[in-house]
Amino acid sequence: MTAALGNYVTVDTWPRAILNTIAYADLIPVIDGGLTLETFPDGQMRSGSWRAHTLVPGRPCMLCTRQLNQTDIQLDRRGLLDDPTYIERSGRQTAMGAPNVAAYAASVSAALLAQFVSLTAHPGHQGVPAPLRYVLTTHNLHLLEAATGEHCQYELDTAIGDGRTPWGTSESTIAATARGCGRISRTRIARSHRMAPDRAT
């Protein structure tokens, strides 16, 4: 999954949790989306889907739509989701995803753009929709009936600004942010290297 605010994009759990917080506490809209691919045992494609939604007061947060969970947030905050020893010991599956499926990712980008247009231009005076998911096997677009949790702390903290639930100590926040930025930088460098023309003579 990816979350975007301005030009900031991340697939990591802890940074997405921070974006989830500021969407409500600071009233800064966040557009979130992503894609999934499933295969049969023989490697053939079984199904795929992409989804997009906008985090604003009145719409459910990423925990209420099950895009995040508190356990993974705390693990990523402590750096354990990047620790091969912990992952091997816990038996967790690494979330590799499919970030380089360019044609498929373009569909997600289009869905995110549609969310942005709805957020800013309000076509038909409708505003942003509920979370949407497109299923590739049936070619159907589904409006997901996700509801706000009765005791969702993120949405209870709407418009409280600096009074929001603390993210933790400054040291842990800085360390987690540095890990996220490092992963983003490595990805961008790798992609730039692959896209650079061969200048050898």
PDB file of C-alpha atoms in Angstrom:
ATOM      1  CA  MET A   1       0.000   0.000   0.000  1.00  0.00           C
ATOM      2  CA  THR A   2       1.049   3.591  -0.473  1.00  0.00           C
ATOM      3  CA  ALA A   3      -0.007   6.780   1.170  1.00  0.00           C
ATOM      4  CA  ALA A   4       0.559  10.237  -0.283  1.00  0.00           C
ATOM      5  CA  LEU A   5       0.603  13.718   1.210  1.00  0.00           C
ATOM      6  CA  GLY A   6       1.921  16.365  -1.155  1.00  0.00           C
ATOM      7  CA  ASN A   7       4.878  14.605  -2.775  1.00  0.00           C
ATOM      8  CA  TYR A   8       5.533  12.193   0.091  1.00  0.00           C
ATOM      9  CA  VAL A   9       4.934   8.542  -0.744  1.00  0.00           C
ATOM     10  CA  THR A  10       5.541   5.556   1.513  1.00  0.00           C
ATOM     11  CA  VAL A  11       4.690   1.876   1.671  1.00  0.00           C
ATOM     12  CA  ASP A  12       5.827   1.485   5.287  1.00  0.00           C
ATOM     13  CA  THR A  13       3.490   0.892   8.200  1.00  0.00           C
ATOM     14  CA  TRP A  14       4.792   3.429  10.732  1.00  0.00           C
ATOM     15  CA  PRO A  15       4.921   6.420   8.318  1.00  0.00           C
ATOM     16  CA  ARG A  16       1.433   5.518   7.086  1.00  0.00           C
ATOM     17  CA  ALA A  17       0.227   5.511  10.692  1.00  0.00           C
ATOM     18  CA  ILE A  18       1.609   9.043  11.098  1.00  0.00           C
ATOM     19  CA  LEU A  19      -0.235  10.147   7.952  1.00  0.00           C
ATOM     20  CA  ASN A  20      -3.350   8.474   9.336  1.00  0.00           C
ATOM     21  CA  THR A  21      -3.008  10.573  12.494  1.00  0.00           C
ATOM     22  CA  ILE A  22      -2.493  13.973  10.866  1.00  0.00           C
ATOM     23  CA  ALA A  23      -5.398  13.424   8.459  1.00  0.00           C
ATOM     24  CA  TYR A  24      -7.724  13.786  11.443  1.00  0.00           C
ATOM     25  CA  ALA A  25      -5.797  15.601  14.186  1.00  0.00           C
ATOM     26  CA  ASP A  26      -4.426  18.275  11.834  1.00  0.00           C
ATOM     27  CA  LEU A  27      -7.196  18.196   9.195  1.00  0.00           C
ATOM     28  CA  ILE A  28      -4.702  17.543   6.384  1.00  0.00           C
ATOM     29  CA  PRO A  29      -6.299  15.196   3.813  1.00  0.00           C
ATOM     30  CA  VAL A  30      -4.359  12.049   2.950  1.00  0.00           C
ATOM     31  CA  ILE A  31      -5.030   9.922  -0.131  1.00  0.00           C
ATOM     32  CA  ASP A  32      -4.189   6.251   0.316  1.00  0.00           C
ATOM     33  CA  GLY A  33      -4.231   3.377  -2.135  1.00  0.00           C
ATOM     34  CA  GLY A  34      -2.524   0.213  -3.249  1.00  0.00           C
ATOM     35  CA  LEU A  35      -2.698  -3.006  -5.182  1.00  0.00           C
ATOM     36  CA  THR A  36      -2.601  -6.741  -4.547  1.00  0.00           C
ATOM     37  CA  LEU A  37      -1.806  -9.700  -6.780  1.00  0.00           C
ATOM     38  CA  GLU A  38      -2.593 -13.364  -6.102  1.00  0.00           C
ATOM     39  CA  THR A  39      -1.308 -16.375  -8.010  1.00  0.00           C
ATOM     40  CA  PHE A  40      -2.147 -20.043  -8.357  1.00  0.00           C
ATOM     41  CA  PRO A  41       0.430 -22.608  -7.125  1.00  0.00           C
ATOM     42  CA  ASP A  42       1.767 -22.896 -10.690  1.00  0.00           C
ATOM     43  CA  GLY A  43       2.533 -19.175 -10.757  1.00  0.00           C
ATOM     44  CA  GLN A  44      -0.301 -18.149 -13.060  1.00  0.00           C
ATOM     45  CA  MET A  45      -2.219 -15.048 -12.077  1.00  0.00           C
ATOM     46  CA  ARG A  46      -5.284 -15.814  -9.972  1.00  0.00           C
ATOM     47  CA  SER A  47      -6.646 -12.376  -9.202  1.00  0.00           C
ATOM     48  CA  GLY A  48      -5.748  -8.787  -8.599  1.00  0.00           C
ATOM     49  CA  SER A  49      -7.307  -5.686  -7.180  1.00  0.00           C
ATOM     50  CA  TRP A  50      -6.516  -2.083  -6.441  1.00  0.00           C
ATOM     51  CA  ARG A  51      -8.116   0.324  -4.063  1.00  0.00           C
ATOM     52  CA  ALA A  52      -8.107   3.996  -3.153  1.00  0.00           C
ATOM     53  CA  HIS A  53      -9.634   6.136  -0.442  1.00  0.00           C
ATOM     54  CA  THR A  54      -9.252   9.571   1.109  1.00  0.00           C
ATOM     55  CA  LEU A  55      -8.703  10.107   4.820  1.00  0.00           C
ATOM     56  CA  VAL A  56     -10.810  13.035   6.001  1.00  0.00           C
ATOM     57  CA  PRO A  57     -13.123  13.523   8.995  1.00  0.00           C
ATOM     58  CA  GLY A  58     -16.350  11.672   8.289  1.00  0.00           C
ATOM     59  CA  ARG A  59     -14.568   8.873   6.421  1.00  0.00           C
ATOM     60  CA  PRO A  60     -13.015   5.839   8.158  1.00  0.00           C
ATOM     61  CA  CYS A  61      -9.308   5.780   8.951  1.00  0.00           C
ATOM     62  CA  MET A  62      -6.788   3.182   7.795  1.00  0.00           C
ATOM     63  CA  LEU A  63      -7.256   1.037  10.889  1.00  0.00           C
ATOM     64  CA  CYS A  64     -11.042   1.006  10.512  1.00  0.00           C
ATOM     65  CA  THR A  65     -10.650  -0.078   6.871  1.00  0.00           C
ATOM     66  CA  ARG A  66      -8.085  -2.725   7.925  1.00  0.00           C
ATOM     67  CA  GLN A  67      -5.261  -1.199   5.928  1.00  0.00           C
ATOM     68  CA  LEU A  68      -3.206  -0.966   9.118  1.00  0.00           C
ATOM     69  CA  ASN A  69      -3.175  -2.803  12.417  1.00  0.00           C
ATOM     70  CA  GLN A  70      -1.726  -1.732  15.737  1.00  0.00           C
ATOM     71  CA  THR A  71       0.616  -4.721  16.039  1.00  0.00           C
ATOM     72  CA  ASP A  72       2.411  -3.982  12.762  1.00  0.00           C
ATOM     73  CA  ILE A  73       2.546  -0.268  13.591  1.00  0.00           C
ATOM     74  CA  GLN A  74       4.441  -0.956  16.813  1.00  0.00           C
ATOM     75  CA  LEU A  75       6.715  -3.532  15.167  1.00  0.00           C
ATOM     76  CA  ASP A  76       7.644  -1.147  12.348  1.00  0.00           C
ATOM     77  CA  ARG A  77       8.156   1.692  14.802  1.00  0.00           C
ATOM     78  CA  ARG A  78      10.731  -0.467  16.610  1.00  0.00           C
ATOM     79  CA  GLY A  79      12.401  -1.447  13.336  1.00  0.00           C
ATOM     80  CA  LEU A  80      11.510  -5.126  13.677  1.00  0.00           C
ATOM     81  CA  LEU A  81       9.830  -5.387  10.273  1.00  0.00           C
ATOM     82  CA  ASP A  82      13.261  -4.667   8.750  1.00  0.00           C
ATOM     83  CA  ASP A  83      15.051  -7.159  11.008  1.00  0.00           C
ATOM     84  CA  PRO A  84      15.641 -10.462   9.125  1.00  0.00           C
ATOM     85  CA  THR A  85      16.342 -12.271  12.400  1.00  0.00           C
ATOM     86  CA  TYR A  86      13.020 -11.220  13.905  1.00  0.00           C
ATOM     87  CA  ILE A  87      11.102 -12.041  10.714  1.00  0.00           C
ATOM     88  CA  GLU A  88      12.663 -15.512  10.512  1.00  0.00           C
ATOM     89  CA  ARG A  89      12.049 -16.201  14.199  1.00  0.00           C
ATOM     90  CA  SER A  90       8.437 -15.027  14.099  1.00  0.00           C
ATOM     91  CA  GLY A  91       7.560 -16.882  10.909  1.00  0.00           C
ATOM     92  CA  ARG A  92       6.111 -13.728   9.361  1.00  0.00           C
ATOM     93  CA  GLN A  93       5.852 -13.390   5.599  1.00  0.00           C
ATOM     94  CA  THR A  94       7.751 -10.424   4.230  1.00  0.00           C
ATOM     95  CA  ALA A  95       5.539  -7.940   2.404  1.00  0.00           C
ATOM     96  CA  MET A  96       7.438  -7.698  -0.864  1.00  0.00           C
ATOM     97  CA  GLY A  97       4.466  -6.595  -2.952  1.00  0.00           C
ATOM     98  CA  ALA A  98       4.768  -5.840  -6.666  1.00  0.00           C
ATOM     99  CA  PRO A  99       6.063  -2.260  -6.853  1.00  0.00           C
ATOM    100  CA  ASN A 100       7.484  -2.564 -10.364  1.00  0.00           C
ATOM    101  CA  VAL A 101       4.372  -3.809 -12.182  1.00  0.00           C
ATOM    102  CA  ALA A 102       4.243  -0.514 -14.040  1.00  0.00           C
ATOM    103  CA  ALA A 103       1.079  -1.012 -16.098  1.00  0.00           C
ATOM    104  CA  TYR A 104      -0.801  -2.311 -13.076  1.00  0.00           C
ATOM    105  CA  ALA A 105       0.468   0.475 -10.812  1.00  0.00           C
ATOM    106  CA  ALA A 106      -0.787   3.029 -13.346  1.00  0.00           C
ATOM    107  CA  SER A 107      -4.326   1.916 -12.519  1.00  0.00           C
ATOM    108  CA  VAL A 108      -3.689   2.718  -8.859  1.00  0.00           C
ATOM    109  CA  SER A 109      -2.315   6.127  -9.831  1.00  0.00           C
ATOM    110  CA  ALA A 110      -5.478   6.822 -11.822  1.00  0.00           C
ATOM    111  CA  ALA A 111      -7.624   5.815  -8.840  1.00  0.00           C
ATOM    112  CA  LEU A 112      -5.624   8.121  -6.556  1.00  0.00           C
ATOM    113  CA  LEU A 113      -5.955  10.963  -9.063  1.00  0.00           C
ATOM    114  CA  ALA A 114      -9.730  10.445  -9.170  1.00  0.00           C
ATOM    115  CA  GLN A 115      -9.795  10.689  -5.369  1.00  0.00           C
ATOM    116  CA  PHE A 116      -7.811  13.937  -5.554  1.00  0.00           C
ATOM    117  CA  VAL A 117     -10.189  15.426  -8.129  1.00  0.00           C
ATOM    118  CA  SER A 118     -13.174  14.455  -5.966  1.00  0.00           C
ATOM    119  CA  LEU A 119     -11.493  16.002  -2.919  1.00  0.00           C
ATOM    120  CA  THR A 120     -10.646  19.304  -4.581  1.00  0.00           C
ATOM    121  CA  ALA A 121     -13.320  19.820  -7.262  1.00  0.00           C
ATOM    122  CA  HIS A 122     -16.336  17.996  -5.729  1.00  0.00           C
ATOM    123  CA  PRO A 123     -17.821  16.773  -9.049  1.00  0.00           C
ATOM    124  CA  GLY A 124     -21.604  16.998  -8.799  1.00  0.00           C
ATOM    125  CA  HIS A 125     -21.140  18.454  -5.300  1.00  0.00           C
ATOM    126  CA  GLN A 126     -20.456  14.926  -4.045  1.00  0.00           C
ATOM    127  CA  GLY A 127     -16.983  15.155  -2.493  1.00  0.00           C
ATOM    128  CA  VAL A 128     -14.818  12.123  -1.792  1.00  0.00           C
ATOM    129  CA  PRO A 129     -16.450   8.683  -1.980  1.00  0.00           C
ATOM    130  CA  ALA A 130     -16.212   5.837   0.485  1.00  0.00           C
ATOM    131  CA  PRO A 131     -13.218   3.491  -0.083  1.00  0.00           C
ATOM    132  CA  LEU A 132     -13.273   1.981  -3.573  1.00  0.00           C
ATOM    133  CA  ARG A 133     -11.844  -1.332  -4.802  1.00  0.00           C
ATOM    134  CA  TYR A 134     -11.569  -2.547  -8.381  1.00  0.00           C
ATOM    135  CA  VAL A 135     -11.443  -6.335  -8.873  1.00  0.00           C
ATOM    136  CA  LEU A 136      -9.543  -7.349 -11.983  1.00  0.00           C
ATOM    137  CA  THR A 137     -11.047 -10.839 -12.377  1.00  0.00           C
ATOM    138  CA  THR A 138     -14.651  -9.613 -12.609  1.00  0.00           C
ATOM    139  CA  HIS A 139     -13.869  -6.039 -13.724  1.00  0.00           C
ATOM    140  CA  ASN A 140     -16.176  -4.641 -11.066  1.00  0.00           C
ATOM    141  CA  LEU A 141     -15.716  -1.499  -8.996  1.00  0.00           C
ATOM    142  CA  HIS A 142     -16.927  -1.982  -5.426  1.00  0.00           C
ATOM    143  CA  LEU A 143     -17.890   0.690  -2.913  1.00  0.00           C
ATOM    144  CA  LEU A 144     -16.551  -0.691   0.367  1.00  0.00           C
ATOM    145  CA  GLU A 145     -18.919  -0.318   3.291  1.00  0.00           C
ATOM    146  CA  ALA A 146     -16.254   0.383   5.909  1.00  0.00           C
ATOM    147  CA  ALA A 147     -17.528   1.991   9.096  1.00  0.00           C
ATOM    148  CA  THR A 148     -15.722   4.039  11.702  1.00  0.00           C
ATOM    149  CA  GLY A 149     -14.863   2.075  14.822  1.00  0.00           C
ATOM    150  CA  GLU A 150     -16.901   3.144  17.836  1.00  0.00           C
ATOM    151  CA  HIS A 151     -13.769   3.864  19.855  1.00  0.00           C
ATOM    152  CA  CYS A 152     -11.376   4.815  17.026  1.00  0.00           C
ATOM    153  CA  GLN A 153      -8.797   7.053  18.694  1.00  0.00           C
ATOM    154  CA  TYR A 154      -7.652   8.545  15.395  1.00  0.00           C
ATOM    155  CA  GLU A 155     -11.090   9.889  14.580  1.00  0.00           C
ATOM    156  CA  LEU A 156     -11.830  10.844  18.180  1.00  0.00           C
ATOM    157  CA  ASP A 157      -8.730  13.057  17.952  1.00  0.00           C
ATOM    158  CA  THR A 158     -10.152  15.073  15.028  1.00  0.00           C
ATOM    159  CA  ALA A 159      -8.937  18.696  14.952  1.00  0.00           C
ATOM    160  CA  ILE A 160      -6.946  18.512  18.194  1.00  0.00           C
ATOM    161  CA  GLY A 161      -3.633  19.407  16.512  1.00  0.00           C
ATOM    162  CA  ASP A 162      -0.704  19.201  18.924  1.00  0.00           C
ATOM    163  CA  GLY A 163      -2.994  17.620  21.504  1.00  0.00           C
ATOM    164  CA  ARG A 164      -2.981  14.401  19.467  1.00  0.00           C
ATOM    165  CA  THR A 165      -2.004  11.072  20.961  1.00  0.00           C
ATOM    166  CA  PRO A 166       1.838  11.178  21.221  1.00  0.00           C
ATOM    167  CA  TRP A 167       3.751   9.262  18.556  1.00  0.00           C
ATOM    168  CA  GLY A 168       6.450   8.372  21.059  1.00  0.00           C
ATOM    169  CA  THR A 169       9.820   9.745  22.058  1.00  0.00           C
ATOM    170  CA  SER A 170      11.594  12.002  19.623  1.00  0.00           C
ATOM    171  CA  GLU A 171      14.443   9.484  19.390  1.00  0.00           C
ATOM    172  CA  SER A 172      12.192   6.614  18.307  1.00  0.00           C
ATOM    173  CA  THR A 173      10.306   8.833  15.870  1.00  0.00           C
ATOM    174  CA  ILE A 174      13.528  10.123  14.280  1.00  0.00           C
ATOM    175  CA  ALA A 175      14.919   6.591  13.983  1.00  0.00           C
ATOM    176  CA  ALA A 176      11.735   5.257  12.374  1.00  0.00           C
ATOM    177  CA  THR A 177      11.595   8.198   9.966  1.00  0.00           C
ATOM    178  CA  ALA A 178      15.239   7.671   8.995  1.00  0.00           C
ATOM    179  CA  ARG A 179      14.576   4.015   8.214  1.00  0.00           C
ATOM    180  CA  GLY A 180      11.613   4.952   6.024  1.00  0.00           C
ATOM    181  CA  CYS A 181      13.539   7.667   4.173  1.00  0.00           C
ATOM    182  CA  GLY A 182      16.414   5.269   3.612  1.00  0.00           C
ATOM    183  CA  ARG A 183      14.134   2.711   1.970  1.00  0.00           C
ATOM    184  CA  ILE A 184      12.529   5.376  -0.230  1.00  0.00           C
ATOM    185  CA  SER A 185      15.929   6.761  -1.300  1.00  0.00           C
ATOM    186  CA  ARG A 186      17.269   3.300  -2.174  1.00  0.00           C
ATOM    187  CA  THR A 187      14.167   2.591  -4.253  1.00  0.00           C
ATOM    188  CA  ARG A 188      14.435   5.878  -6.148  1.00  0.00           C
ATOM    189  CA  ILE A 189      18.163   5.407  -6.800  1.00  0.00           C
ATOM    190  CA  ALA A 190      17.592   1.874  -8.085  1.00  0.00           C
ATOM    191  CA  ARG A 191      14.774   2.982 -10.372  1.00  0.00           C
ATOM    192  CA  SER A 192      16.813   5.939 -11.674  1.00  0.00           C
ATOM    193  CA  HIS A 193      19.698   3.594 -12.446  1.00  0.00           C
ATOM    194  CA  ARG A 194      17.436   1.219 -14.390  1.00  0.00           C
ATOM    195  CA  MET A 195      15.852   4.086 -16.345  1.00  0.00           C
ATOM    196  CA  ALA A 196      19.117   5.875 -17.210  1.00  0.00           C
ATOM    197  CA  PRO A 197      20.142   5.514 -20.896  1.00  0.00           C
ATOM    198  CA  ASP A 198      23.287   3.579 -21.722  1.00  0.00           C
ATOM    199  CA  ARG A 199      25.902   6.255 -22.468  1.00  0.00           C
ATOM    200  CA  ALA A 200      28.739   3.884 -23.213  1.00  0.00           C
ATOM    201  CA  THR A 201      30.430   4.593 -26.542  1.00  0.00           C
TER     202      THR A 201
END
